[in-house]
């Protein structure tokens, strides 16, 4: 960048950096790399923050007014959102400050390349620094106000109650008074639900959405979990979130339902599932996942004639799984694999020659259920661990 040494040139530089995806990504990487809590946020969310901070610096340089006269409502909202998402003020500031330091390095490096004199760079960065400090104070202020509001709303007490109800054992009659405080009735019934963790932004949005249906939610063993009198339609939830719910039942059954939901959540996550699922829908995967030693034994014995390093062998196993998943129908499996039914028939025959895979039954009913489960489990395990 060619420069004249003026503040306008520095403003142009900041404007270009703010619009430069590579520069923004460097700042994002610094922020996420220095704060594990920020790293758990979606990169797009952090990127939005970075652009907002760079834009703030640009505005500060152009306006040259007193930071005390600025409205930092957006920064306060940012702090409040992070508090609600469970990000600590220390974790938030580590990310903000690391990103700011990286942005300063970029300004200095590109400024010198553009020919901007050091004294102009220093003066501009001092101006930006005053605004950055005021912005950070606003972030902290918003975070602390939100924490106090959450505490007044009974956030901590609600979470403690949920942990006692879901992990147990907590006699429901002993917690009757507390239940009423949070809109629950000892006589129930309630759905227990558990959501996949790791994304505080989505967890916060999910909490707000489920609360509209009477859900009482909190963080239990690192996951969003809770009780709700009714479930929302599946299409009303973020399709990128995995939620597992149990059928409605009495509160004294909540620990059992919670344990089942957690097991089903793990099984569904391993399969890459998303959306809202009933624990009963995931019964097969959950039951099989609870027997890893038996899965290992099946995966090592039934497909023993296959070589994990041979792509053709992996294709045979995958084809057989698809055939089993599609009701042992050659036409449906062929359609799913985008091949001719005769290709499916050939691959299953080759698999039988190599492993003793049972013969294809082309009459209604197919294999016995237990034989189907045995081979489905064995092939799935072999493919996953091969």
Tab-separated table of C-alpha atoms in Angstrom:
chain	number	residue	atom	x	y	z
A	1	UNK	CA	0.000	0.000	0.000
A	2	UNK	CA	1.383	3.333	-0.952
A	3	UNK	CA	0.927	5.916	1.814
A	4	UNK	CA	1.366	9.634	2.413
A	5	UNK	CA	1.912	9.450	6.149
A	6	UNK	CA	-1.513	10.879	6.970
A	7	UNK	CA	-4.198	9.649	9.344
A	8	UNK	CA	-6.407	9.105	6.299
A	9	UNK	CA	-3.889	6.586	4.989
A	10	UNK	CA	-3.951	4.738	8.316
A	11	UNK	CA	-7.742	4.770	8.175
A	12	UNK	CA	-7.598	3.317	4.664
A	13	UNK	CA	-5.263	0.600	5.942
A	14	UNK	CA	-7.653	-0.325	8.764
A	15	UNK	CA	-10.572	-0.382	6.348
A	16	UNK	CA	-8.656	-2.762	4.048
A	17	UNK	CA	-7.627	-5.026	6.938
A	18	UNK	CA	-11.214	-5.199	8.179
A	19	UNK	CA	-12.326	-6.309	4.690
A	20	UNK	CA	-9.411	-8.740	4.220
A	21	UNK	CA	-10.508	-12.342	5.060
A	22	UNK	CA	-6.886	-13.445	5.573
A	23	UNK	CA	-6.157	-10.682	8.102
A	24	UNK	CA	-9.422	-11.283	9.916
A	25	UNK	CA	-8.669	-15.020	10.074
A	26	UNK	CA	-5.278	-14.309	11.691
A	27	UNK	CA	-6.987	-12.331	14.436
A	28	UNK	CA	-9.646	-15.028	14.857
A	29	UNK	CA	-6.955	-17.709	15.172
A	30	UNK	CA	-5.133	-15.682	17.829
A	31	UNK	CA	-8.323	-15.160	19.849
A	32	UNK	CA	-9.342	-18.824	19.702
A	33	UNK	CA	-5.812	-20.078	20.266
A	34	UNK	CA	-5.397	-18.137	23.509
A	35	UNK	CA	-8.760	-18.925	25.090
A	36	UNK	CA	-10.150	-22.476	25.205
A	37	UNK	CA	-13.575	-21.034	26.048
A	38	UNK	CA	-13.551	-18.831	22.947
A	39	UNK	CA	-12.265	-21.787	20.908
A	40	UNK	CA	-15.499	-23.648	21.738
A	41	UNK	CA	-17.534	-20.935	20.018
A	42	UNK	CA	-18.299	-21.350	16.320
A	43	UNK	CA	-15.545	-19.662	14.241
A	44	UNK	CA	-18.178	-17.544	12.474
A	45	UNK	CA	-19.258	-16.083	15.807
A	46	UNK	CA	-15.661	-15.164	16.724
A	47	UNK	CA	-15.138	-13.748	13.243
A	48	UNK	CA	-18.146	-11.484	13.702
A	49	UNK	CA	-16.636	-10.170	16.943
A	50	UNK	CA	-13.291	-9.515	15.303
A	51	UNK	CA	-14.822	-7.495	12.471
A	52	UNK	CA	-16.828	-5.500	15.028
A	53	UNK	CA	-13.663	-4.697	17.009
A	54	UNK	CA	-11.707	-3.680	13.910
A	55	UNK	CA	-14.602	-1.521	12.785
A	56	UNK	CA	-14.663	0.094	16.218
A	57	UNK	CA	-10.961	0.913	15.892
A	58	UNK	CA	-11.547	2.432	12.477
A	59	UNK	CA	-14.414	4.546	13.812
A	60	UNK	CA	-12.251	5.688	16.728
A	61	UNK	CA	-9.492	6.830	14.391
A	62	UNK	CA	-11.878	8.700	12.103
A	63	UNK	CA	-13.955	10.415	14.805
A	64	UNK	CA	-11.166	11.306	17.253
A	65	UNK	CA	-13.749	11.897	20.009
A	66	UNK	CA	-13.766	11.032	23.701
A	67	UNK	CA	-14.324	7.302	24.312
A	68	UNK	CA	-16.492	8.268	27.281
A	69	UNK	CA	-18.981	9.804	24.866
A	70	UNK	CA	-19.386	6.629	22.809
A	71	UNK	CA	-22.249	4.178	23.174
A	72	UNK	CA	-20.841	0.699	23.820
A	73	UNK	CA	-24.220	-1.054	23.963
A	74	UNK	CA	-23.063	-3.666	21.427
A	75	UNK	CA	-20.034	-4.496	23.588
A	76	UNK	CA	-22.253	-4.851	26.657
A	77	UNK	CA	-24.555	-7.189	24.725
A	78	UNK	CA	-21.523	-9.242	23.737
A	79	UNK	CA	-20.481	-9.593	27.382
A	80	UNK	CA	-24.039	-10.501	28.414
A	81	UNK	CA	-24.336	-13.147	25.692
A	82	UNK	CA	-21.065	-14.773	26.710
A	83	UNK	CA	-22.129	-14.862	30.362
A	84	UNK	CA	-25.371	-16.613	29.409
A	85	UNK	CA	-23.381	-19.073	27.277
A	86	UNK	CA	-21.165	-19.972	30.235
A	87	UNK	CA	-17.989	-18.235	28.998
A	88	UNK	CA	-16.119	-16.713	31.945
A	89	UNK	CA	-15.097	-13.061	31.883
A	90	UNK	CA	-11.447	-14.143	32.110
A	91	UNK	CA	-11.811	-16.475	29.120
A	92	UNK	CA	-13.597	-13.776	27.145
A	93	UNK	CA	-10.922	-11.160	27.866
A	94	UNK	CA	-8.100	-13.563	27.004
A	95	UNK	CA	-9.607	-13.977	23.560
A	96	UNK	CA	-10.356	-10.280	23.085
A	97	UNK	CA	-6.883	-9.187	24.161
A	98	UNK	CA	-5.079	-11.838	22.102
A	99	UNK	CA	-7.067	-10.783	19.047
A	100	UNK	CA	-6.351	-7.117	19.703
A	101	UNK	CA	-2.603	-7.773	20.022
A	102	UNK	CA	-2.584	-9.654	16.744
A	103	UNK	CA	-4.504	-6.839	15.055
A	104	UNK	CA	-1.920	-4.306	16.286
A	105	UNK	CA	0.885	-6.449	14.845
A	106	UNK	CA	-0.909	-6.535	11.491
A	107	UNK	CA	-1.446	-2.770	11.482
A	108	UNK	CA	2.226	-2.114	12.227
A	109	UNK	CA	3.475	-4.613	9.655
A	110	UNK	CA	1.180	-3.494	6.846
A	111	UNK	CA	1.492	0.157	7.840
A	112	UNK	CA	5.241	0.094	7.471
A	113	UNK	CA	4.920	-1.724	4.163
A	114	UNK	CA	2.538	1.021	3.021
A	115	UNK	CA	5.088	3.654	3.977
A	116	UNK	CA	3.212	5.130	6.933
A	117	UNK	CA	5.727	6.783	9.315
A	118	UNK	CA	6.132	5.179	12.738
A	119	UNK	CA	5.000	8.329	14.574
A	120	UNK	CA	1.710	8.295	12.643
A	121	UNK	CA	1.257	4.595	13.386
A	122	UNK	CA	1.952	5.136	17.091
A	123	UNK	CA	-0.433	8.078	17.329
A	124	UNK	CA	-3.174	6.156	15.539
A	125	UNK	CA	-2.673	3.034	17.647
A	126	UNK	CA	-2.808	5.072	20.859
A	127	UNK	CA	-6.153	6.506	19.774
A	128	UNK	CA	-7.445	3.049	18.893
A	129	UNK	CA	-6.067	1.700	22.199
A	130	UNK	CA	-8.131	4.154	24.234
A	131	UNK	CA	-11.277	2.975	22.486
A	132	UNK	CA	-10.278	-0.677	22.836
A	133	UNK	CA	-9.819	-0.225	26.589
A	134	UNK	CA	-13.231	1.437	26.889
A	135	UNK	CA	-14.787	-1.331	24.798
A	136	UNK	CA	-13.236	-4.033	27.013
A	137	UNK	CA	-14.614	-2.296	30.111
A	138	UNK	CA	-18.051	-2.331	28.491
A	139	UNK	CA	-17.727	-6.048	27.703
A	140	UNK	CA	-16.826	-6.801	31.322
A	141	UNK	CA	-19.638	-4.578	32.572
A	142	UNK	CA	-22.181	-6.381	30.379
A	143	UNK	CA	-20.860	-9.772	31.476
A	144	UNK	CA	-21.045	-8.957	35.191
A	145	UNK	CA	-24.514	-7.455	34.966
A	146	UNK	CA	-25.714	-10.572	33.147
A	147	UNK	CA	-24.122	-12.840	35.769
A	148	UNK	CA	-25.964	-10.971	38.517
A	149	UNK	CA	-29.219	-11.198	36.583
A	150	UNK	CA	-28.733	-14.923	36.064
A	151	UNK	CA	-28.030	-15.414	39.754
A	152	UNK	CA	-31.140	-13.416	40.703
A	153	UNK	CA	-33.156	-15.536	38.292
A	154	UNK	CA	-32.051	-18.631	40.176
A	155	UNK	CA	-29.678	-19.971	37.508
A	156	UNK	CA	-27.329	-21.623	40.012
A	157	UNK	CA	-30.133	-22.974	42.194
A	158	UNK	CA	-31.933	-24.361	39.143
A	159	UNK	CA	-28.792	-26.121	37.971
A	160	UNK	CA	-28.169	-27.629	41.415
A	161	UNK	CA	-31.751	-28.900	41.568
A	162	UNK	CA	-31.491	-30.472	38.119
A	163	UNK	CA	-28.275	-32.217	39.020
A	164	UNK	CA	-29.908	-33.724	42.095
A	165	UNK	CA	-33.015	-34.772	40.184
A	166	UNK	CA	-31.203	-36.200	37.146
A	167	UNK	CA	-28.158	-37.776	38.722
A	168	UNK	CA	-30.006	-38.585	41.945
A	169	UNK	CA	-31.014	-39.968	44.183
A	170	UNK	CA	-33.184	-37.033	45.281
A	171	UNK	CA	-36.583	-37.922	46.775
A	172	UNK	CA	-39.079	-35.842	44.823
A	173	UNK	CA	-41.147	-35.047	47.909
A	174	UNK	CA	-38.091	-33.492	49.587
A	175	UNK	CA	-37.622	-31.133	46.641
A	176	UNK	CA	-41.304	-30.204	46.280
A	177	UNK	CA	-40.855	-26.594	47.375
A	178	UNK	CA	-37.891	-26.058	45.039
A	179	UNK	CA	-39.759	-27.679	42.169
A	180	UNK	CA	-42.547	-25.170	42.469
A	181	UNK	CA	-40.036	-22.328	42.442
A	182	UNK	CA	-38.979	-23.324	38.939
A	183	UNK	CA	-42.412	-24.166	37.586
A	184	UNK	CA	-42.221	-27.940	38.075
A	185	UNK	CA	-44.796	-30.128	39.813
A	186	UNK	CA	-43.856	-33.164	41.867
A	187	UNK	CA	-46.568	-35.238	40.157
A	188	UNK	CA	-45.108	-34.639	36.666
A	189	UNK	CA	-44.949	-36.111	34.059
A	190	UNK	CA	-41.885	-34.668	32.293
A	191	UNK	CA	-39.646	-35.480	29.382
A	192	UNK	CA	-35.973	-35.738	30.297
A	193	UNK	CA	-33.728	-34.339	27.576
A	194	UNK	CA	-30.002	-34.010	26.951
A	195	UNK	CA	-28.195	-31.993	24.270
A	196	UNK	CA	-24.739	-32.393	22.823
A	197	UNK	CA	-22.350	-29.852	24.386
A	198	UNK	CA	-19.328	-27.949	23.106
A	199	UNK	CA	-21.053	-25.025	21.392
A	200	UNK	CA	-22.152	-22.378	23.908
A	201	UNK	CA	-23.797	-20.174	21.279
A	202	UNK	CA	-26.074	-22.965	20.068
A	203	UNK	CA	-26.669	-24.149	23.641
A	204	UNK	CA	-27.812	-20.658	24.587
A	205	UNK	CA	-30.178	-20.479	21.595
A	206	UNK	CA	-31.496	-23.982	22.355
A	207	UNK	CA	-32.166	-23.020	25.978
A	208	UNK	CA	-34.188	-20.001	24.909
A	209	UNK	CA	-36.193	-22.043	22.385
A	210	UNK	CA	-36.961	-24.924	24.780
A	211	UNK	CA	-37.871	-22.533	27.597
A	212	UNK	CA	-40.860	-21.462	25.498
A	213	UNK	CA	-42.208	-24.982	25.972
A	214	UNK	CA	-41.810	-24.894	29.762
A	215	UNK	CA	-38.406	-26.591	29.880
A	216	UNK	CA	-36.190	-26.162	32.947
A	217	UNK	CA	-32.575	-26.529	31.812
A	218	UNK	CA	-29.063	-26.365	33.210
A	219	UNK	CA	-25.574	-27.751	32.783
A	220	UNK	CA	-25.328	-31.316	34.102
A	221	UNK	CA	-22.028	-33.175	33.740
A	222	UNK	CA	-20.932	-30.721	31.064
A	223	UNK	CA	-24.072	-31.119	28.936
A	224	UNK	CA	-27.228	-29.095	28.579
A	225	UNK	CA	-29.913	-31.198	30.243
A	226	UNK	CA	-33.274	-30.743	31.871
A	227	UNK	CA	-36.954	-31.510	32.152
A	228	UNK	CA	-39.846	-30.288	30.047
A	229	UNK	CA	-43.600	-30.926	30.115
A	230	UNK	CA	-43.709	-30.938	26.309
A	231	UNK	CA	-41.302	-31.152	23.406
A	232	UNK	CA	-41.167	-28.735	20.484
A	233	UNK	CA	-41.679	-30.011	16.932
A	234	UNK	CA	-38.344	-31.283	15.611
A	235	UNK	CA	-38.326	-28.699	12.834
A	236	UNK	CA	-38.445	-25.854	15.376
A	237	UNK	CA	-34.936	-26.603	16.620
A	238	UNK	CA	-31.559	-25.823	15.078
A	239	UNK	CA	-30.909	-28.786	12.771
A	240	UNK	CA	-27.201	-28.651	13.643
A	241	UNK	CA	-27.861	-29.515	17.308
A	242	UNK	CA	-28.269	-33.066	18.602
A	243	UNK	CA	-30.963	-33.466	21.286
A	244	UNK	CA	-32.163	-36.758	22.783
A	245	UNK	CA	-35.399	-36.902	24.796
A	246	UNK	CA	-37.130	-39.633	26.784
A	247	UNK	CA	-40.886	-40.231	26.845
A	248	UNK	CA	-42.698	-38.248	29.531
A	249	UNK	CA	-42.717	-39.937	32.908
A	250	UNK	CA	-42.780	-39.311	36.668
A	251	UNK	CA	-39.933	-37.346	38.236
A	252	UNK	CA	-38.768	-40.271	40.360
A	253	UNK	CA	-37.801	-41.989	37.102
A	254	UNK	CA	-35.723	-39.020	35.951
A	255	UNK	CA	-32.287	-40.493	36.884
A	256	UNK	CA	-33.004	-43.643	34.849
A	257	UNK	CA	-34.254	-41.611	31.888
A	258	UNK	CA	-31.283	-39.245	32.119
A	259	UNK	CA	-28.794	-42.146	32.022
A	260	UNK	CA	-30.559	-43.594	28.972
A	261	UNK	CA	-30.569	-40.206	27.230
A	262	UNK	CA	-26.835	-39.742	27.846
A	263	UNK	CA	-26.055	-43.212	26.469
A	264	UNK	CA	-28.280	-42.617	23.438
A	265	UNK	CA	-26.710	-39.192	22.884
A	266	UNK	CA	-23.238	-40.739	22.743
A	267	UNK	CA	-24.374	-43.410	20.309
A	268	UNK	CA	-26.127	-40.868	18.081
A	269	UNK	CA	-23.133	-38.508	18.133
A	270	UNK	CA	-20.854	-41.332	16.968
A	271	UNK	CA	-23.200	-41.854	14.017
A	272	UNK	CA	-23.127	-38.155	13.150
A	273	UNK	CA	-26.821	-37.666	13.962
A	274	UNK	CA	-28.379	-34.216	14.407
A	275	UNK	CA	-31.777	-32.875	15.366
A	276	UNK	CA	-34.271	-34.037	17.977
A	277	UNK	CA	-34.518	-37.796	18.595
A	278	UNK	CA	-36.513	-39.885	21.020
A	279	UNK	CA	-34.381	-42.254	23.073
A	280	UNK	CA	-36.620	-45.100	21.859
A	281	UNK	CA	-35.620	-44.329	18.245
A	282	UNK	CA	-31.998	-44.935	19.218
A	283	UNK	CA	-32.589	-48.084	21.257
A	284	UNK	CA	-30.659	-50.394	18.925
A	285	UNK	CA	-27.570	-48.193	18.596
A	286	UNK	CA	-27.587	-47.498	22.338
A	287	UNK	CA	-27.837	-51.147	23.351
A	288	UNK	CA	-25.086	-52.188	20.951
A	289	UNK	CA	-22.802	-49.330	22.007
A	290	UNK	CA	-23.055	-50.560	25.611
A	291	UNK	CA	-21.209	-53.779	24.662
A	292	UNK	CA	-17.874	-52.637	23.168
A	293	UNK	CA	-16.058	-55.879	24.031
A	294	UNK	CA	-18.665	-57.970	22.240
A	295	UNK	CA	-18.595	-55.578	19.283
A	296	UNK	CA	-14.808	-55.963	19.081
A	297	UNK	CA	-15.143	-59.755	19.170
A	298	UNK	CA	-17.766	-59.815	16.410
A	299	UNK	CA	-15.815	-57.366	14.265
A	300	UNK	CA	-12.699	-59.519	14.569
A	301	UNK	CA	-14.323	-62.909	13.880
A	302	UNK	CA	-17.233	-62.727	11.430
A	303	UNK	CA	-15.457	-60.620	8.776
A	304	UNK	CA	-12.082	-62.275	9.508
A	305	UNK	CA	-11.571	-63.065	5.810
A	306	UNK	CA	-11.490	-59.370	4.913
A	307	UNK	CA	-8.397	-57.192	4.743
A	308	UNK	CA	-8.969	-53.687	6.202
A	309	UNK	CA	-6.338	-52.303	3.841
A	310	UNK	CA	-8.072	-53.644	0.722
A	311	UNK	CA	-10.484	-51.046	-0.712
A	312	UNK	CA	-12.463	-53.730	-2.558
A	313	UNK	CA	-13.002	-55.609	0.700
A	314	UNK	CA	-14.197	-52.408	2.358
A	315	UNK	CA	-16.559	-51.886	-0.570
A	316	UNK	CA	-17.974	-55.391	-0.055
A	317	UNK	CA	-18.594	-54.739	3.649
A	318	UNK	CA	-20.146	-51.342	2.957
A	319	UNK	CA	-22.432	-52.818	0.312
A	320	UNK	CA	-23.594	-55.529	2.712
A	321	UNK	CA	-24.350	-52.929	5.388
A	322	UNK	CA	-26.363	-50.893	2.905
A	323	UNK	CA	-28.268	-54.007	1.895
A	324	UNK	CA	-29.059	-54.794	5.542
A	325	UNK	CA	-30.025	-51.174	6.242
A	326	UNK	CA	-32.458	-51.232	3.316
A	327	UNK	CA	-34.482	-54.244	4.404
A	328	UNK	CA	-32.304	-56.795	2.556
A	329	UNK	CA	-33.732	-55.527	-0.719
A	330	UNK	CA	-31.364	-55.621	-3.699
A	331	UNK	CA	-33.252	-52.908	-5.573
A	332	UNK	CA	-33.249	-50.481	-2.631
A	333	UNK	CA	-29.587	-51.096	-1.848
A	334	UNK	CA	-28.680	-50.612	-5.518
A	335	UNK	CA	-30.586	-47.336	-5.617
A	336	UNK	CA	-28.806	-46.090	-2.481
A	337	UNK	CA	-25.418	-47.067	-3.915
A	338	UNK	CA	-26.218	-45.842	-7.454
A	339	UNK	CA	-25.365	-49.218	-8.991
A	340	UNK	CA	-27.258	-52.030	-10.731
A	341	UNK	CA	-28.935	-54.677	-8.512
A	342	UNK	CA	-26.719	-57.310	-10.152
A	343	UNK	CA	-23.677	-55.410	-8.840
A	344	UNK	CA	-25.057	-55.650	-5.313
A	345	UNK	CA	-25.784	-59.357	-5.817
A	346	UNK	CA	-22.221	-59.959	-7.073
A	347	UNK	CA	-20.626	-58.131	-4.140
A	348	UNK	CA	-22.696	-60.038	-1.601
A	349	UNK	CA	-21.699	-63.313	-3.261
A	350	UNK	CA	-17.997	-62.351	-3.084
A	351	UNK	CA	-18.413	-61.411	0.558
A	352	UNK	CA	-19.967	-64.817	1.215
A	353	UNK	CA	-16.977	-66.535	-0.431
A	354	UNK	CA	-14.541	-64.580	1.746
A	355	UNK	CA	-16.323	-64.639	5.105
A	356	UNK	CA	-19.181	-67.120	5.161
A	357	UNK	CA	-21.706	-64.275	4.959
A	358	UNK	CA	-25.156	-65.952	4.839
A	359	UNK	CA	-26.790	-66.294	1.430
A	360	UNK	CA	-29.135	-63.607	0.133
A	361	UNK	CA	-32.794	-64.494	0.746
A	362	UNK	CA	-34.921	-62.865	-1.943
A	363	UNK	CA	-38.237	-63.832	-0.398
A	364	UNK	CA	-40.256	-61.662	2.017
A	365	UNK	CA	-38.893	-61.756	5.525
A	366	UNK	CA	-35.215	-62.183	4.777
A	367	UNK	CA	-32.873	-63.414	7.489
A	368	UNK	CA	-33.935	-64.038	11.091
A	369	UNK	CA	-33.713	-60.829	13.153
A	370	UNK	CA	-30.851	-61.968	15.393
A	371	UNK	CA	-28.748	-63.078	12.419
A	372	UNK	CA	-29.309	-59.665	10.822
A	373	UNK	CA	-28.225	-57.889	14.010
A	374	UNK	CA	-25.151	-60.088	14.390
A	375	UNK	CA	-23.809	-59.368	10.912
A	376	UNK	CA	-24.838	-55.689	10.892
A	377	UNK	CA	-22.980	-55.179	14.171
A	378	UNK	CA	-19.912	-57.103	13.011
A	379	UNK	CA	-19.583	-55.304	9.680
A	380	UNK	CA	-20.219	-51.869	11.228
A	381	UNK	CA	-17.540	-52.494	13.850
A	382	UNK	CA	-15.067	-53.812	11.262
A	383	UNK	CA	-15.537	-50.785	9.011
A	384	UNK	CA	-15.231	-48.304	11.874
A	385	UNK	CA	-12.109	-49.851	13.353
A	386	UNK	CA	-10.449	-51.233	10.272
